[in-house]
Coordinates of N, CA, C and O in Angstrom, one line a residue:
M1 N 24.3 10.4 135.1 CA 23.6 11.5 135.5 C 24.4 12.9 135.1 O 25.5 12.8 135.5
R2 N 23.9 13.7 134.3 CA 24.6 14.9 134.0 C 24.4 15.8 135.0 O 23.3 16.0 135.6
T3 N 25.4 16.7 135.3 CA 25.3 17.9 136.1 C 25.3 19.1 135.4 O 26.3 19.5 134.6
K4 N 24.3 20.0 135.7 CA 24.0 21.3 135.1 C 25.0 22.2 135.9 O 24.8 22.3 137.1
V5 N 25.8 23.0 135.1 CA 26.7 24.0 135.8 C 26.6 25.3 135.2 O 26.6 25.5 133.9
F6 N 26.4 26.4 136.0 CA 26.4 27.8 135.7 C 27.7 28.4 136.2 O 28.1 28.1 137.4
V7 N 28.4 29.2 135.4 CA 29.5 29.9 135.8 C 29.3 31.4 135.8 O 28.9 32.0 134.8
L8 N 29.5 32.1 136.9 CA 29.4 33.6 136.9 C 30.8 34.1 137.0 O 31.4 33.9 138.0
S9 N 31.3 34.8 136.0 CA 32.7 35.2 136.0 C 32.8 36.3 135.0 O 32.4 36.2 133.8
T10 N 33.6 37.3 135.2 CA 34.0 38.5 134.2 C 35.1 38.0 133.4 O 35.3 38.5 132.2
H11 N 35.8 37.0 133.8 CA 37.0 36.4 133.0 C 37.0 34.9 133.3 O 37.8 34.4 134.1
P12 N 36.0 34.2 132.7 CA 35.9 32.8 132.9 C 37.3 32.0 132.5 O 37.9 32.3 131.6
M13 N 37.5 31.1 133.3 CA 38.6 30.1 133.1 C 38.0 29.3 131.9 O 36.8 29.4 131.6
K14 N 38.7 28.4 131.4 CA 38.2 27.4 130.5 C 37.5 26.4 131.1 O 38.1 25.2 131.0
F15 N 36.4 26.5 131.7 CA 35.8 25.5 132.6 C 35.3 24.3 131.6 O 35.4 23.1 132.1
S16 N 35.0 24.4 130.4 CA 34.6 23.6 129.5 C 35.7 22.7 129.0 O 35.5 21.4 128.8
Q17 N 37.0 23.0 129.3 CA 38.2 22.2 129.1 C 38.5 21.4 130.5 O 39.0 20.4 130.4
I18 N 38.1 22.0 131.6 CA 38.5 21.4 132.8 C 37.4 20.3 133.1 O 37.7 19.2 133.6
L19 N 36.2 20.6 132.9 CA 35.0 19.7 133.4 C 34.5 18.9 132.2 O 34.1 19.5 131.2
P20 N 34.7 17.5 132.2 CA 34.2 16.7 131.1 C 32.7 16.9 130.9 O 31.9 16.8 131.7
S21 N 32.4 17.2 129.5 CA 31.1 17.3 129.1 C 30.3 16.0 129.3 O 29.0 16.2 129.3
T22 N 30.8 14.8 129.4 CA 30.1 13.7 129.7 C 29.4 13.7 131.0 O 28.4 12.9 131.1
V23 N 29.9 14.5 131.9 CA 29.4 14.6 133.3 C 28.7 16.0 133.6 O 27.8 16.1 134.1
Y24 N 29.6 17.0 133.2 CA 29.2 18.4 133.5 C 28.6 19.1 132.1 O 29.3 19.6 131.3
N25 N 27.2 19.0 132.0 CA 26.7 19.4 130.7 C 25.2 19.5 131.2 O 24.4 18.7 131.5
P26 N 24.6 20.7 130.7 CA 25.3 21.7 130.1 C 26.1 22.6 131.0 O 25.8 22.5 132.2
L27 N 27.0 23.4 130.4 CA 27.9 24.3 131.1 C 27.6 25.7 130.6 O 27.9 25.9 129.3
E28 N 27.1 26.6 131.2 CA 26.7 27.9 130.8 C 27.4 29.0 131.6 O 27.4 28.9 132.7
S29 N 27.9 30.0 130.9 CA 28.7 31.1 131.5 C 28.0 32.3 131.4 O 27.2 32.6 130.4
F30 N 28.1 33.2 132.4 CA 27.4 34.4 132.7 C 28.5 35.4 132.9 O 29.2 35.2 134.1
K31 N 28.4 36.7 132.4 CA 29.4 37.7 132.7 C 28.7 38.8 133.8 O 29.5 39.6 134.3
S32 N 27.6 38.7 134.0 CA 26.9 39.7 134.9 C 25.9 38.9 136.0 O 25.3 37.9 135.4
V33 N 25.9 39.6 137.1 CA 24.8 38.9 138.0 C 23.4 39.1 137.4 O 22.6 38.1 137.6
S34 N 23.1 40.2 136.7 CA 21.8 40.2 136.2 C 21.4 39.2 135.3 O 20.3 38.6 135.2
S35 N 22.4 38.8 134.2 CA 22.1 37.8 133.3 C 21.8 36.5 134.1 O 21.0 35.7 133.6
L36 N 22.7 36.3 135.0 CA 22.5 34.9 135.7 C 21.2 34.9 136.6 O 20.3 33.9 136.5
K37 N 20.9 35.9 137.1 CA 19.5 36.0 137.8 C 18.4 35.8 137.0 O 17.5 35.0 137.3
Q38 N 18.5 36.3 135.9 CA 17.4 36.1 134.8 C 17.3 34.6 134.4 O 16.2 34.1 134.4
Q39 N 18.4 34.0 134.2 CA 18.4 32.5 133.9 C 18.0 31.6 135.1 O 17.4 30.7 134.9
L40 N 18.4 32.1 136.3 CA 17.9 31.4 137.5 C 16.3 31.3 137.7 O 15.9 30.5 138.3
R41 N 15.6 32.3 137.1 CA 14.2 32.3 137.0 C 13.5 31.3 136.1 O 12.5 30.8 136.5
I42 N 14.4 30.8 135.2 CA 14.0 29.8 134.2 C 14.4 28.4 134.7 O 13.6 27.5 134.7
Q43 N 15.6 28.3 135.1 CA 16.1 27.0 135.6 C 17.2 27.1 136.6 O 17.8 28.2 136.8
R44 N 17.4 25.9 137.4 CA 18.3 26.0 138.5 C 19.4 25.0 138.1 O 19.3 23.9 137.5
P45 N 20.8 25.4 138.3 CA 21.9 24.6 138.1 C 22.0 23.5 139.3 O 21.5 23.8 140.3
D46 N 22.8 22.6 139.0 CA 23.3 21.7 140.2 C 24.4 22.3 140.8 O 24.5 22.1 142.1
I47 N 25.3 22.8 140.1 CA 26.5 23.5 140.6 C 26.7 25.1 140.0 O 26.4 25.0 138.8
L48 N 26.8 25.9 140.8 CA 27.0 27.3 140.5 C 28.5 27.6 140.8 O 28.9 27.6 142.1
I49 N 29.4 28.1 139.8 CA 30.6 28.5 140.1 C 30.6 30.1 140.0 O 30.2 30.6 139.1
I50 N 31.1 30.6 141.1 CA 31.3 32.1 141.0 C 32.7 32.5 141.3 O 33.3 32.1 142.2
Q51 N 33.3 33.1 140.2 CA 34.6 33.5 140.2 C 34.8 34.8 140.3 O 34.2 35.8 139.6
E52 N 35.5 35.4 141.4 CA 35.8 36.8 141.5 C 36.6 37.4 140.5 O 37.4 36.6 139.8
P53 N 36.8 38.7 140.3 CA 35.9 39.7 140.9 C 34.7 40.0 139.9 O 34.9 40.4 138.9
I54 N 33.6 39.7 140.7 CA 32.4 40.3 140.1 C 32.2 41.7 140.6 O 32.2 42.5 139.7
D55 N 31.9 41.8 141.7 CA 32.3 43.2 142.4 C 32.9 42.9 143.7 O 32.5 42.2 144.4
E56 N 34.1 43.5 143.8 CA 35.0 43.2 144.8 C 34.2 43.0 146.1 O 33.6 44.0 146.5
G57 N 34.2 41.9 146.8 CA 33.6 41.8 148.0 C 32.1 41.3 148.1 O 31.7 41.0 149.1
V58 N 31.4 41.4 146.9 CA 30.0 41.1 146.9 C 29.8 39.6 146.6 O 28.8 39.0 147.1
S59 N 30.8 38.9 146.0 CA 30.4 37.5 145.5 C 30.3 36.6 146.8 O 29.4 35.7 146.6
W60 N 30.9 36.9 147.9 CA 30.7 35.9 148.9 C 29.1 35.9 149.6 O 28.5 35.1 149.9
R61 N 28.7 37.3 149.5 CA 27.3 37.5 149.8 C 26.3 36.8 148.9 O 25.4 36.1 149.3
L62 N 26.7 37.0 147.6 CA 25.7 36.2 146.6 C 25.8 34.8 146.8 O 24.8 34.2 146.7
A63 N 27.0 34.3 147.1 CA 27.2 32.9 147.2 C 26.2 32.2 148.5 O 25.6 31.3 148.4
Y64 N 26.4 33.1 149.6 CA 25.6 32.7 150.7 C 24.1 32.7 150.5 O 23.4 31.9 150.9
E65 N 23.6 33.8 149.9 CA 22.2 34.1 149.5 C 21.7 33.1 148.6 O 20.6 32.5 148.9
W66 N 22.4 32.8 147.6 CA 22.1 31.7 146.7 C 22.1 30.4 147.1 O 21.2 29.6 146.7
K67 N 22.9 30.0 148.1 CA 23.1 28.7 148.7 C 21.8 28.5 149.4 O 21.2 27.4 149.2
Q68 N 21.3 29.4 150.2 CA 20.0 29.4 150.8 C 18.8 29.4 150.1 O 17.9 28.5 150.1
A69 N 18.7 30.3 148.9 CA 17.6 30.3 148.1 C 17.4 29.3 147.0 O 16.4 28.7 146.9
I70 N 18.5 29.0 146.4 CA 18.4 28.1 145.3 C 18.7 26.6 145.7 O 18.1 25.7 145.1
G71 N 19.5 26.3 146.7 CA 19.8 25.0 147.1 C 20.7 24.3 146.3 O 20.7 23.0 146.3
C72 N 21.4 25.0 145.1 CA 22.4 24.3 144.5 C 23.8 24.2 145.2 O 23.9 24.8 146.2
E73 N 24.7 23.4 144.7 CA 26.0 23.4 145.3 C 26.8 24.6 144.8 O 26.6 25.0 143.5
I74 N 27.6 25.3 145.5 CA 28.2 26.5 145.0 C 29.8 26.4 145.2 O 30.3 26.2 146.4
L75 N 30.5 26.7 144.3 CA 32.0 26.8 144.3 C 32.3 28.3 144.2 O 32.0 28.8 143.1
L76 N 33.0 28.9 145.1 CA 33.3 30.3 145.1 C 34.8 30.4 145.0 O 35.6 29.9 145.9
M77 N 35.2 31.1 144.0 CA 36.6 31.3 143.7 C 37.0 32.7 144.0 O 36.4 33.6 143.4
V78 N 37.9 32.9 145.0 CA 38.1 34.2 145.6 C 39.7 34.5 145.4 O 40.5 33.5 145.4
P79 N 40.1 35.8 145.3 CA 41.5 36.0 145.3 C 42.1 35.6 146.7 O 41.5 35.6 147.7
L80 N 43.4 35.1 146.5 CA 44.1 34.6 147.5 C 44.2 35.6 148.7 O 44.0 35.2 150.0
R81 N 44.3 36.8 148.5 CA 44.4 37.8 149.6 C 43.2 37.9 150.4 O 43.2 38.3 151.5
Q82 N 42.0 37.5 149.9 CA 40.6 37.5 150.6 C 40.3 36.1 151.1 O 39.2 36.1 151.8
Y83 N 41.0 35.1 150.7 CA 40.6 33.7 150.9 C 40.3 33.5 152.4 O 39.1 33.1 152.8
D84 N 41.1 33.8 153.4 CA 41.0 33.4 154.7 C 39.7 34.2 155.3 O 38.9 33.6 156.0
Q85 N 39.6 35.5 155.0 CA 38.4 36.3 155.5 C 37.1 35.7 154.9 O 36.2 35.6 155.8
I86 N 37.1 35.2 153.6 CA 35.8 34.9 153.1 C 35.4 33.5 153.6 O 34.3 33.2 153.9
V87 N 36.6 32.5 153.8 CA 36.2 31.2 154.3 C 35.7 31.3 155.8 O 34.7 30.7 156.2
Y88 N 36.2 32.3 156.5 CA 35.6 32.7 157.9 C 34.1 33.2 157.8 O 33.3 32.7 158.6
Q89 N 33.8 34.0 156.9 CA 32.5 34.6 156.7 C 31.5 33.5 156.3 O 30.4 33.6 156.7
L90 N 32.0 32.6 155.6 CA 31.0 31.5 154.9 C 31.1 30.2 155.7 O 30.5 29.1 155.4
N91 N 31.8 30.2 156.8 CA 31.9 29.0 157.7 C 30.6 28.4 158.0 O 29.7 29.1 158.5
G92 N 30.3 27.2 157.6 CA 29.0 26.6 157.9 C 28.0 26.7 157.0 O 26.8 26.4 157.2
S93 N 28.2 27.5 156.0 CA 27.1 27.9 154.9 C 26.9 26.7 153.9 O 25.9 26.9 153.3
G94 N 28.0 25.9 153.7 CA 27.8 25.0 152.7 C 28.4 25.4 151.3 O 28.4 24.7 150.4
V95 N 29.0 26.5 151.3 CA 29.6 27.2 150.1 C 31.0 26.7 150.2 O 31.9 26.8 151.1
F96 N 31.5 26.1 149.1 CA 32.9 25.5 148.8 C 33.7 26.7 148.4 O 33.5 27.3 147.3
V97 N 34.8 27.0 149.1 CA 35.6 28.1 148.7 C 37.1 27.8 148.2 O 37.7 26.9 149.0
V98 N 37.4 28.1 147.1 CA 38.9 28.0 146.7 C 39.5 29.2 146.4 O 38.9 30.2 145.9
S99 N 40.9 29.2 146.4 CA 41.5 30.5 146.0 C 41.7 30.5 144.5 O 41.6 29.6 143.9
D100 N 41.6 31.8 144.0 CA 41.8 32.0 142.6 C 43.1 32.9 142.4 O 43.2 34.0 143.0
P101 N 44.0 32.6 141.7 CA 43.9 31.5 140.6 C 44.1 30.1 141.3 O 44.8 29.9 142.3
S102 N 43.4 29.1 140.6 CA 43.5 27.6 141.0 C 43.8 27.0 139.9 O 43.6 27.4 138.7
N103 N 44.5 25.8 140.0 CA 45.0 24.9 138.8 C 43.7 24.3 138.4 O 42.7 24.1 139.2
A104 N 43.7 23.8 137.3 CA 42.7 22.9 136.8 C 42.3 21.7 137.5 O 41.2 21.5 137.8
Q105 N 43.2 21.1 138.1 CA 43.1 19.9 139.0 C 42.2 20.3 140.3 O 41.3 19.6 140.6
T106 N 42.6 21.5 140.9 CA 41.9 21.9 142.1 C 40.4 22.2 141.7 O 39.4 21.7 142.5
V107 N 40.2 22.7 140.6 CA 38.7 23.2 140.2 C 38.0 21.8 139.9 O 36.9 21.7 140.4
Y108 N 38.6 21.0 139.1 CA 38.0 19.7 138.9 C 37.7 19.0 140.1 O 36.4 18.4 140.4
Q109 N 38.6 18.8 141.1 CA 38.4 18.1 142.3 C 37.3 18.7 143.0 O 36.5 18.0 143.7
A110 N 37.3 20.1 143.2 CA 36.2 20.7 144.1 C 34.8 20.4 143.3 O 33.8 20.1 144.0
C111 N 34.7 20.5 142.0 CA 33.5 20.2 141.4 C 33.0 18.8 141.5 O 31.8 18.4 141.7
E112 N 33.9 17.9 141.5 CA 33.6 16.4 141.8 C 33.1 16.4 143.2 O 32.2 15.6 143.4
Q113 N 33.7 17.0 144.2 CA 33.3 16.8 145.5 C 31.8 17.4 145.6 O 30.9 16.7 146.4
L114 N 31.5 18.5 145.0 CA 30.3 19.0 145.1 C 29.2 18.1 144.3 O 28.0 18.0 144.7
R115 N 29.6 17.6 143.1 CA 28.8 16.7 142.4 C 28.3 15.5 143.3 O 27.1 15.1 143.2
I116 N 29.4 14.9 143.8 CA 29.1 13.6 144.7 C 28.2 14.1 145.9 O 27.3 13.2 146.2
K117 N 28.5 15.2 146.5 CA 27.6 15.7 147.8 C 26.3 15.8 147.2 O 25.3 15.3 147.9
R118 N 25.9 16.4 146.0 CA 24.6 16.6 145.6 C 24.0 15.3 145.3 O 22.8 15.2 145.6
E119 N 24.6 14.3 144.6 CA 24.0 13.1 144.4 C 23.7 12.3 145.7 O 22.7 11.6 145.7
E120 N 24.5 12.4 146.6 CA 24.3 11.7 148.1 C 23.0 12.4 148.6 O 22.2 11.7 149.1
I121 N 22.9 13.7 148.5 CA 21.8 14.4 149.1 C 20.6 14.0 148.3 O 19.4 13.7 149.1
Q122 N 20.6 14.0 147.0 CA 19.4 13.4 146.3 C 19.1 12.0 146.6 O 17.8 11.8 146.8
K123 N 20.0 11.1 146.8 CA 19.8 9.9 147.1 C 19.0 9.8 148.5 O 18.0 9.0 148.8
Y124 N 19.5 10.5 149.5 CA 18.9 10.5 150.9 C 17.5 11.2 150.9 O 16.7 10.7 151.5
Q125 N 17.3 12.1 150.0 CA 16.0 12.9 149.9 C 15.0 11.7 149.3 O 13.8 11.7 149.7
G126 N 15.5 11.0 148.3 CA 14.6 9.9 147.7 C 14.3 8.8 148.8 O 13.1 8.4 148.9
E127 N 15.3 8.5 149.6 CA 15.0 7.6 150.7 C 14.0 8.1 151.7 O 13.1 7.4 152.3
I128 N 14.1 9.4 152.1 CA 13.2 10.0 153.0 C 11.9 10.0 152.5 O 10.9 9.7 153.1
E129 N 11.7 10.3 151.1 CA 10.4 10.3 150.5 C 9.7 8.8 150.6 O 8.6 8.8 150.8
R130 N 10.5 7.9 150.2 CA 10.0 6.5 150.3 C 9.6 6.1 151.6 O 8.5 5.5 151.7
L131 N 10.3 6.4 152.7 CA 10.0 6.2 153.9 C 8.8 7.0 154.6 O 7.9 6.5 155.2
K132 N 8.6 8.2 154.1 CA 7.4 9.0 154.4 C 6.1 8.3 153.8 O 5.1 8.2 154.4
K133 N 6.4 7.9 152.5 CA 5.1 7.1 151.8 C 4.9 5.8 152.6 O 3.7 5.5 152.7
K134 N 5.8 5.1 153.0 CA 5.7 3.9 153.8 C 4.8 4.1 155.1 O 3.9 3.4 155.4
I135 N 5.3 5.2 155.7 CA 4.5 5.6 157.0 C 3.2 5.9 156.7 O 2.3 5.4 157.5
R136 N 2.9 6.8 155.6 CA 1.6 7.1 155.3 C 0.7 5.9 155.1 O -0.4 5.7 155.4
N137 N 1.3 4.9 154.3 CA 0.7 3.7 153.8 C 0.4 2.9 155.1 O -0.8 2.3 155.3
D138 N 1.3 2.8 156.0 CA 1.2 1.9 157.3 C 0.0 2.6 158.0 O -0.8 1.8 158.7
K139 N -0.1 3.9 158.2 CA -1.1 4.6 159.0 C -2.4 4.3 158.4 O -3.4 4.0 159.1
L140 N -2.5 4.3 157.0 CA -3.7 4.0 156.3 C -4.2 2.5 156.6 O -5.4 2.3 157.0
V141 N -3.3 1.7 156.6 CA -3.7 0.3 156.8 C -4.1 0.2 158.3 O -5.1 -0.6 158.6
N142 N -3.3 0.8 159.3 CA -3.7 0.6 160.7 C -5.1 1.3 161.0 O -5.8 0.7 161.8
R143 N -5.4 2.3 160.2 CA -6.7 3.0 160.5 C -7.7 2.0 160.0 O -8.9 1.9 160.7
A144 N -7.6 1.4 158.8 CA -8.5 0.3 158.4 C -8.6 -0.8 159.3 O -9.9 -1.4 159.7
K145 N -7.6 -1.2 159.9 CA -7.7 -2.3 160.9 C -8.5 -1.8 162.2 O -9.2 -2.6 162.7
L146 N -8.2 -0.7 162.7 CA -8.9 0.0 163.7 C -10.4 -0.2 163.4 O -11.3 -0.5 164.3
V147 N -10.8 0.3 162.2 CA -12.2 0.2 161.9 C -12.8 -1.2 161.9 O -14.0 -1.4 162.5
L148 N -12.2 -2.1 161.4 CA -12.5 -3.5 161.6 C -12.5 -4.0 163.0 O -13.6 -4.7 163.4
I149 N -11.6 -3.6 163.7 CA -11.6 -4.0 165.2 C -12.8 -3.5 165.9 O -13.5 -4.1 166.5
E150 N -13.0 -2.1 165.7 CA -14.1 -1.4 166.4 C -15.6 -1.9 165.8 O -16.4 -2.1 166.7
S151 N -15.6 -2.2 164.5 CA -16.8 -2.6 163.9 C -17.2 -4.2 164.2 O -18.5 -4.3 164.4
Y152 N -16.2 -4.9 164.1 CA -16.6 -6.4 164.4 C -16.0 -7.0 165.6 O -16.1 -8.2 165.7
H153 N -15.4 -6.2 166.4 CA -14.8 -6.7 167.7 C -13.7 -7.7 167.4 O -13.6 -8.7 168.1
W154 N -13.0 -7.5 166.2 CA -11.9 -8.4 166.0 C -10.5 -8.0 166.7 O -10.4 -7.0 167.2
S155 N -9.7 -9.1 166.8 CA -8.5 -8.7 167.3 C -7.6 -8.1 166.2 O -7.9 -8.1 165.0
E156 N -6.6 -7.4 166.6 CA -5.7 -6.8 165.6 C -5.1 -7.8 164.6 O -5.0 -7.5 163.5
E157 N -4.8 -9.0 165.0 CA -4.3 -10.0 164.3 C -5.3 -10.5 163.2 O -5.0 -10.6 162.1
K158 N -6.6 -10.5 163.6 CA -7.6 -11.0 162.8 C -7.8 -10.0 161.6 O -8.0 -10.2 160.5
A159 N -7.8 -8.7 162.1 CA -8.1 -7.5 161.1 C -7.0 -7.4 160.2 O -7.1 -7.3 158.9
H160 N -5.7 -7.8 160.7 CA -4.6 -7.6 159.8 C -4.6 -8.8 158.7 O -4.4 -8.6 157.6
H161 N -4.9 -10.1 159.1 CA -5.0 -11.2 158.3 C -6.2 -10.9 157.3 O -6.1 -11.3 156.1
Y162 N -7.4 -10.5 157.6 CA -8.4 -10.2 156.8 C -7.9 -9.2 155.6 O -8.3 -9.4 154.5
I163 N -7.3 -8.1 156.0 CA -6.8 -7.2 155.0 C -5.9 -7.9 154.1 O -5.9 -7.8 152.9
E164 N -5.0 -8.7 154.7 CA -4.0 -9.4 153.7 C -4.7 -10.4 152.9 O -4.3 -10.5 151.7
Q165 N -5.6 -11.1 153.4 CA -6.4 -12.1 152.5 C -7.2 -11.4 151.4 O -7.0 -11.9 150.2
I166 N -7.8 -10.2 151.7 CA -8.5 -9.5 150.5 C -7.4 -9.1 149.5 O -7.8 -9.1 148.4
A167 N -6.3 -8.6 149.8 CA -5.4 -8.1 149.0 C -4.8 -9.2 148.2 O -4.7 -9.1 146.9
M168 N -4.4 -10.3 148.7 CA -4.1 -11.5 148.1 C -5.1 -12.0 146.9 O -4.8 -12.3 145.8
N169 N -6.3 -12.2 147.5 CA -7.4 -12.7 146.7 C -7.7 -11.8 145.5 O -8.2 -12.3 144.4
N170 N -7.6 -10.4 145.6 CA -7.9 -9.7 144.4 C -6.6 -9.1 143.8 O -6.9 -8.1 142.9
S171 N -5.3 -9.6 144.1 CA -4.2 -9.1 143.6 C -4.1 -7.6 143.6 O -3.8 -6.9 142.6
I172 N -4.3 -7.1 144.8 CA -4.1 -5.7 145.1 C -3.3 -5.5 146.3 O -3.0 -6.4 147.1
T173 N -2.7 -4.3 146.5 CA -2.0 -3.9 147.7 C -2.9 -3.8 149.1 O -4.1 -3.6 148.9
K174 N -2.3 -4.1 150.2 CA -2.9 -3.7 151.4 C -3.5 -2.4 151.5 O -4.5 -2.1 152.1
V175 N -2.8 -1.4 151.0 CA -3.1 0.0 151.1 C -4.4 0.2 150.2 O -5.3 0.9 150.6
D176 N -4.5 -0.4 149.1 CA -5.6 -0.4 148.3 C -6.9 -1.0 149.1 O -8.0 -0.4 149.0
V177 N -6.7 -2.1 149.7 CA -7.8 -2.6 150.4 C -8.2 -1.6 151.6 O -9.3 -1.4 151.8
A178 N -7.1 -1.0 152.2 CA -7.5 0.0 153.5 C -8.3 1.1 152.9 O -9.3 1.6 153.5
K179 N -7.8 1.7 151.6 CA -8.5 2.7 151.1 C -9.9 2.5 150.8 O -10.8 3.4 151.1
E180 N -10.2 1.3 150.3 CA -11.6 0.9 149.8 C -12.3 0.7 151.2 O -13.5 1.1 151.3
L181 N -11.8 0.1 152.2 CA -12.6 0.0 153.5 C -12.9 1.2 154.2 O -14.0 1.5 154.5
L182 N -11.9 2.1 154.1 CA -12.1 3.6 154.7 C -13.1 4.3 153.9 O -14.0 5.1 154.4
K183 N -13.1 4.1 152.5 CA -14.1 4.9 151.6 C -15.5 4.3 152.0 O -16.5 5.1 152.1
N184 N -15.5 2.9 152.0 CA -16.9 2.4 152.4 C -17.4 3.0 153.7 O -18.7 3.2 154.0
V185 N -16.6 3.1 154.7 CA -16.9 3.6 156.1 C -17.4 4.9 156.0 O -18.4 5.4 156.6
D186 N -16.7 5.9 155.2 CA -16.9 7.3 155.2 C -18.3 7.5 154.4 O -19.1 8.3 154.7
E187 N -18.6 6.6 153.5 CA -19.9 6.6 152.6 C -21.1 6.3 153.6 O -22.3 6.8 153.3
K188 N -20.9 5.4 154.5 CA -22.0 5.0 155.4 C -22.4 6.0 156.4 O -23.4 6.1 157.1
K189 N -21.4 7.0 156.7 CA -21.5 8.0 157.8 C -22.6 9.1 157.2 O -22.7 9.4 156.1

């Protein structure tokens, strides 16, 4: 999986030499906030690197706002003299802060941490969506069972077995059987 990286910097490091293109690709650089904002309207990066000085003292606010609005991972590189203050201001925001200048290994490791974090979040979001779908499907099947129980005075076990049997005999899912049963009930009303 490739990681899209945007870099906002008036004096960019050679990020393309630090971050392997096999993983971090595409890597796009922007020298102004306005050019980056324009690009953000079109596409979102996976990682946004902001390197001071954009406007002294403004980058941490941008990092905080964009972390909330865009939802990408952000690496903020700040002058060493401001490092402690900015780390304090961004505490709990999810913005990763390193001092600038930083060596290539530090930048690479920070980006790797952010990439791994993003992949884990995406994995968990996928799992959440899968579970939400399962819950919706279970509710649908349970509603169909309830209709059978109320209409035919069956037990829950018999209604469940009936839905399973119809699904097996027709090579369809229990959810499809439930949808069809509920559709037929709605049409009769």
